Tab-separated table of C-alpha atoms and ligand atoms in Angstrom:
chain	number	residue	atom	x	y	z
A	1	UNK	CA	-8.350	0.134	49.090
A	2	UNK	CA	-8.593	-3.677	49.041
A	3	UNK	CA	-5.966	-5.681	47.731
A	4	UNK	CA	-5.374	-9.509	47.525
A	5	UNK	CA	-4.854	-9.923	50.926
A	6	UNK	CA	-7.901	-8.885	52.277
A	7	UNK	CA	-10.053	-11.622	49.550
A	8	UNK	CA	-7.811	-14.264	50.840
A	9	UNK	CA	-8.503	-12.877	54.604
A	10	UNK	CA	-12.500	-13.288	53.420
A	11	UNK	CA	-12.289	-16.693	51.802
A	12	UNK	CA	-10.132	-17.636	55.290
A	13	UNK	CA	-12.811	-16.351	57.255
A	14	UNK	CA	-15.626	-17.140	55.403
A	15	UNK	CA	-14.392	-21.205	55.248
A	16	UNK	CA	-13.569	-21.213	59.142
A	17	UNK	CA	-17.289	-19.565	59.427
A	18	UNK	CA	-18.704	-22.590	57.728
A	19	UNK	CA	-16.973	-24.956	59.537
A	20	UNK	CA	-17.925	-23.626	62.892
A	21	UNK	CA	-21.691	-23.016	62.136
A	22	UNK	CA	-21.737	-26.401	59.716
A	23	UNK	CA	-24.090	-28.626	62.158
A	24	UNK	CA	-26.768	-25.651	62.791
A	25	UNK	CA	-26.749	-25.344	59.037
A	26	UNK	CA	-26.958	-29.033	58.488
A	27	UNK	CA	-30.010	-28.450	61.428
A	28	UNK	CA	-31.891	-25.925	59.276
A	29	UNK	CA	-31.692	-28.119	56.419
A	30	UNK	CA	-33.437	-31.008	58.114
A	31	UNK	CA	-37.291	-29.663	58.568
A	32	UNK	CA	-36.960	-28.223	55.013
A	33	UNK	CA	-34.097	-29.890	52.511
A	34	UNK	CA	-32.324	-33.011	52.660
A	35	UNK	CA	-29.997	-32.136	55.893
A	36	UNK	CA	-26.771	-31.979	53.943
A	37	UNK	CA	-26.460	-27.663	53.482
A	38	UNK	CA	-23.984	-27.363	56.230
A	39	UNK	CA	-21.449	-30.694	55.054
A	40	UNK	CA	-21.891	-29.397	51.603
A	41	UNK	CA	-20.387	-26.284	52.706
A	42	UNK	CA	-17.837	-27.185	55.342
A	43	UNK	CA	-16.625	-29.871	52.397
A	44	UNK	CA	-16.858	-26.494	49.598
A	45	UNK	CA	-15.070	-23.846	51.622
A	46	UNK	CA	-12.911	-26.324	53.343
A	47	UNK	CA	-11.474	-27.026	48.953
A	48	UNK	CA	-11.321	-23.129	48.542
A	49	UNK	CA	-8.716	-22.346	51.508
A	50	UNK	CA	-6.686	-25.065	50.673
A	51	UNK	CA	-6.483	-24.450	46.919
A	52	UNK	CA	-6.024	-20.571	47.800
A	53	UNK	CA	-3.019	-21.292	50.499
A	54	UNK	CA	-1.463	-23.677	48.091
A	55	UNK	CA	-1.034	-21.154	45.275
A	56	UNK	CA	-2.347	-17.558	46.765
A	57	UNK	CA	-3.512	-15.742	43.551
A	58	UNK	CA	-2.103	-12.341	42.809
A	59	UNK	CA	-5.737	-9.921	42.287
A	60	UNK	CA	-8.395	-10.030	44.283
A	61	UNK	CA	-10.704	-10.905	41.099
A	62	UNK	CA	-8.197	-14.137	40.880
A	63	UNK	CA	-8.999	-15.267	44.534
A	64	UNK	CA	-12.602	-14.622	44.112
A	65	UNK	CA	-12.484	-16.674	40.619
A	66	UNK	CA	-10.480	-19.613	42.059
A	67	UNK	CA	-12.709	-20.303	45.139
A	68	UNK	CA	-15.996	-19.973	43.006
A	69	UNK	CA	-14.406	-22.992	40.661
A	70	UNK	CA	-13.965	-24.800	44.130
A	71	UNK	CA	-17.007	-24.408	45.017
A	72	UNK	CA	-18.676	-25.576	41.827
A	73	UNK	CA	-16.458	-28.364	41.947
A	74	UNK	CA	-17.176	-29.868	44.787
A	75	UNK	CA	-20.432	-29.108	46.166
A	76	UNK	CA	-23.127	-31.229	44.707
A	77	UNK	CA	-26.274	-29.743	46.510
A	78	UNK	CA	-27.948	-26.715	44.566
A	79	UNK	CA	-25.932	-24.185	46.790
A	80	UNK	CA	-22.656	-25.510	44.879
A	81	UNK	CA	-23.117	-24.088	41.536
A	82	UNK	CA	-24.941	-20.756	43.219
A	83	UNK	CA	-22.472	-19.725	45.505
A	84	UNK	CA	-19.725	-20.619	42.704
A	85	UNK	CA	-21.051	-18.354	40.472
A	86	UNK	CA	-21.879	-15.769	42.979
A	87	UNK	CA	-17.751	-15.525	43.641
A	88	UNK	CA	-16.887	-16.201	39.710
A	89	UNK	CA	-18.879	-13.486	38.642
A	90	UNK	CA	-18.200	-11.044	41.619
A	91	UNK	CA	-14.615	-12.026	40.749
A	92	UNK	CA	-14.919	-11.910	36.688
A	93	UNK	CA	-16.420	-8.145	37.655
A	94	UNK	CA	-13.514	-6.767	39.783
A	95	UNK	CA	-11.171	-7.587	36.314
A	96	UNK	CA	-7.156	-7.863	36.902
A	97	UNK	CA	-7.028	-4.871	39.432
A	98	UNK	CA	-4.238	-5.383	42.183
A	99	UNK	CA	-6.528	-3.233	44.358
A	100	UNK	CA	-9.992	-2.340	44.264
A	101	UNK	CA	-12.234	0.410	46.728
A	102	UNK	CA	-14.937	-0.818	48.430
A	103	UNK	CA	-17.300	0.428	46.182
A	104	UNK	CA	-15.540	-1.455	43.271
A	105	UNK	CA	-16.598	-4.567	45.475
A	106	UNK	CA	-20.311	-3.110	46.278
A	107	UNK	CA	-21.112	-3.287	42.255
A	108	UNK	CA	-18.944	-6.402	41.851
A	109	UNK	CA	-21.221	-8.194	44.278
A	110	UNK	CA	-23.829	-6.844	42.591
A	111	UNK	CA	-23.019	-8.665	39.007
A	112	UNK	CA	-22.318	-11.905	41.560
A	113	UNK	CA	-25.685	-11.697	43.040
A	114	UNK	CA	-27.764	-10.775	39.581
A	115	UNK	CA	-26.061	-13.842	38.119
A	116	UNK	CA	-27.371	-16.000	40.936
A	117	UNK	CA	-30.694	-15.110	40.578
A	118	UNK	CA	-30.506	-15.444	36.973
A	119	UNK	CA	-28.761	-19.021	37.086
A	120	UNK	CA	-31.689	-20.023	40.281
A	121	UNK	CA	-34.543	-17.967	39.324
A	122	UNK	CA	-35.061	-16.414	42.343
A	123	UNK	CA	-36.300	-13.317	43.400
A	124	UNK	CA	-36.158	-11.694	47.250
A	125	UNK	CA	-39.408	-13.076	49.170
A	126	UNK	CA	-38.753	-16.643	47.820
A	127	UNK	CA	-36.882	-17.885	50.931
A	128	UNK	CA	-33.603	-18.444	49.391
A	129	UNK	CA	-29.986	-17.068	49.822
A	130	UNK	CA	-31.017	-14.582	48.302
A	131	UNK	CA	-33.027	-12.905	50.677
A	132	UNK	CA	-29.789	-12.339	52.453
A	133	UNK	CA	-27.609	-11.636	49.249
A	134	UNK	CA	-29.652	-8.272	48.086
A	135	UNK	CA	-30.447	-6.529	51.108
A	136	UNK	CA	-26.574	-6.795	52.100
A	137	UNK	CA	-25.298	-5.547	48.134
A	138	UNK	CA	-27.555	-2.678	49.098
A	139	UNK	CA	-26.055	-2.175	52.215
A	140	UNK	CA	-22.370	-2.272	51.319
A	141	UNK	CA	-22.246	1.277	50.010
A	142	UNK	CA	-22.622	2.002	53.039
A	143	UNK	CA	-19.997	-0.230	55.104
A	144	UNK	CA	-19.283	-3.853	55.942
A	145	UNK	CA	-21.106	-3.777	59.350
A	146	UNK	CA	-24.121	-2.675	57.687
A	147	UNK	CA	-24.185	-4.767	55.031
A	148	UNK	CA	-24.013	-8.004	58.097
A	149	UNK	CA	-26.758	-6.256	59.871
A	150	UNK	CA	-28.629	-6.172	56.533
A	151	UNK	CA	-27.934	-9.667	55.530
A	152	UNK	CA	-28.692	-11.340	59.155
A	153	UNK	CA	-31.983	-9.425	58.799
A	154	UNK	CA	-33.111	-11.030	55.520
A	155	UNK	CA	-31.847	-14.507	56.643
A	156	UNK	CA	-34.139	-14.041	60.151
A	157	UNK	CA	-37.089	-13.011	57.564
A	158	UNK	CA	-36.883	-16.148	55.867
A	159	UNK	CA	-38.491	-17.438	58.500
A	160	UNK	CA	-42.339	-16.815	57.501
A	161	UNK	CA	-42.163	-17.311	54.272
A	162	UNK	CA	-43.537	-19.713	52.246
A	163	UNK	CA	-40.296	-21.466	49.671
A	164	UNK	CA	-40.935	-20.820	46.157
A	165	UNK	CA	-37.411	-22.467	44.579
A	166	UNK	CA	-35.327	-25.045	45.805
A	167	UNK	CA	-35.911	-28.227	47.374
A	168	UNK	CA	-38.045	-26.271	50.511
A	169	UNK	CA	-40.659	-25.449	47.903
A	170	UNK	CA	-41.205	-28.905	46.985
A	171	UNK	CA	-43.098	-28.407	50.793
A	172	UNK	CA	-45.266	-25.845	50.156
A	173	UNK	CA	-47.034	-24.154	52.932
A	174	UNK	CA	-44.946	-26.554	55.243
A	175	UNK	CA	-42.383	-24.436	54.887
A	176	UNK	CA	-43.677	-21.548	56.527
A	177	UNK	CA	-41.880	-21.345	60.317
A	178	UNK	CA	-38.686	-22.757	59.356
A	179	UNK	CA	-35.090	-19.958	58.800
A	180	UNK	CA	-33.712	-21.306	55.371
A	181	UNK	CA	-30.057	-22.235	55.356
A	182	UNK	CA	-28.878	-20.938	52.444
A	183	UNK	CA	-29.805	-17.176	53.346
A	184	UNK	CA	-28.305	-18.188	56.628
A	185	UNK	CA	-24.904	-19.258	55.111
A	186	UNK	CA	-25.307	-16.396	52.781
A	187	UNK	CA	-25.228	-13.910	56.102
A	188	UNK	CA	-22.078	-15.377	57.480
A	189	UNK	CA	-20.216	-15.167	54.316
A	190	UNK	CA	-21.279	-10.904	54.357
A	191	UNK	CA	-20.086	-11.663	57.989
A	192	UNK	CA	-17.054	-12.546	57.118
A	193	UNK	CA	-16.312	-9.335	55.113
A	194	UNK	CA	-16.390	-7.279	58.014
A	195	UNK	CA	-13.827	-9.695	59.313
A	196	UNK	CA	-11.514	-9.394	56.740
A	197	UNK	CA	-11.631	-5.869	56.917
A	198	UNK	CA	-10.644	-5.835	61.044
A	199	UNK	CA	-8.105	-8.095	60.633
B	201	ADP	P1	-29.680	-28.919	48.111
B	201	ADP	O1	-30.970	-28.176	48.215
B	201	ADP	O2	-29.382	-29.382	46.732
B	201	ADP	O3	-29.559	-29.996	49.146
B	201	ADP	P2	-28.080	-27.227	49.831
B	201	ADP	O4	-28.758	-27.909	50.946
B	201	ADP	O5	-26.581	-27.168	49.906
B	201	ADP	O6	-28.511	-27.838	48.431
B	201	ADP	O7	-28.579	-25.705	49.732
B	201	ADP	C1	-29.914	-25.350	49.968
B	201	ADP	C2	-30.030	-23.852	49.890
B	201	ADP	O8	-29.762	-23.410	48.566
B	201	ADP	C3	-31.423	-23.330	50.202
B	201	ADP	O9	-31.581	-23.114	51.594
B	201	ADP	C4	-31.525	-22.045	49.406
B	201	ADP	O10	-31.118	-20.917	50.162
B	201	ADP	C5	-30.525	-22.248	48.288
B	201	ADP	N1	-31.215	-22.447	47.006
B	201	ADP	C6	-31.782	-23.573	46.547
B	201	ADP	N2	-32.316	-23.366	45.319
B	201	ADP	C7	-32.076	-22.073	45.011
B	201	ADP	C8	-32.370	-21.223	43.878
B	201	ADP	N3	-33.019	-21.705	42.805
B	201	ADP	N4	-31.960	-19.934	43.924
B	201	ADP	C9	-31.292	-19.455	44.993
B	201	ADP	N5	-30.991	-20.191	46.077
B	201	ADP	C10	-31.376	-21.477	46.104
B	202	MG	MG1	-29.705	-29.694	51.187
């Protein structure tokens, strides 16, 4: 089972993530965005583990609820409000349970990652985070490490693909040859389940 301490162990992880990989984001966001994705991230995360160490939450739906608020709070790019309500509505979905089973997360994330594509429009093949987000829900069933491997693989696939939402589509065919940075933040943060769960 997973109880509080292993959310706060994946918000801990997933911030110091961010901060370490914040200038290759920032990189990726250059040739196709506005070159901001990785400090609007480092700056996000950076809000969610200090409001979660200054009053820890007692469920793991109340960690995941708290950071999501951070996030919407004080991102301002488009990733802001989608990664909020990816961990608001994972969170809203795992309920007041002390401890849930890894499965209990696996659907959870599932209701996070339906209400990002219903809040961004986006569907898998559009080069966005969520090209990362689905494959790894499907994968989690199965374990954390899979659901990494199967994240990092649809952030790499991002690559050929032509951007069909966000500020990448505004280029068009240009940009086709460039990893998007969103579904390359969206890996580390499945990353930093597996984390959580060997610490
Ligand atoms: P902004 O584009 O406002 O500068 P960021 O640079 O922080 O915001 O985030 C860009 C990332 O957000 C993209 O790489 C993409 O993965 C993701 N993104 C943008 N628009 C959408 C959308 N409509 N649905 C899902 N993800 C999106
Ligand atoms: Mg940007």
């Amino acid at each position: 089972m997973l109880g509080t301490g292993f959310f706060l162990r994946w918000m801990a992880a997933a911030a110091a993530s961010v901060d370490r990989e914040a200038e290759r984001l920032t990189e990726l966001d250059s040739p196709i965005g506005d070159a901001d994705h990785g400090s609007n991230l480092r700056r996000g995360f950076a809000a969610v583990a200090a409001a979660l160490e200054k009053e820890p939450p007692g469920t793991p739906g109340a960690v995941l609820t708290l950071a999501g608020r951070q996030l919407i709070s004080t991102v301002g790019g488009a990733s802001g409000p989608l990664y909020g309500t990816l961990l608001r509505r994972t969170g809203k979905a795992l309920g007041d349970a002390g401890e849930v089973s890894p499965g209990d997360l696996a659907e959870a994330l599932r209701a996070g990652v339906d209400a990002v594509r219903a809040l961004g429009g986006a569907a898998p093949g559009d080069k966005t985070m969520v090209d990362a987000l689905v494959p790894a829900v499907e994968a989690l069933g199965e374990s954390f490490a899979a659901a990494r491997a199967a994240a990092e693989e649809g952030a790499a696939a991002t690559t050929p693909l032509r951007a069909r939402k966000g500020r990448a589509s505004y280029l068009g065919e240009r940009s086709v040859g460039h990893r998007d940075p969103g579904a390359t933040s969206a890996a580390l943060l499945v990353a930093a389940l597996e984390e959580a769960a060997d610490a």
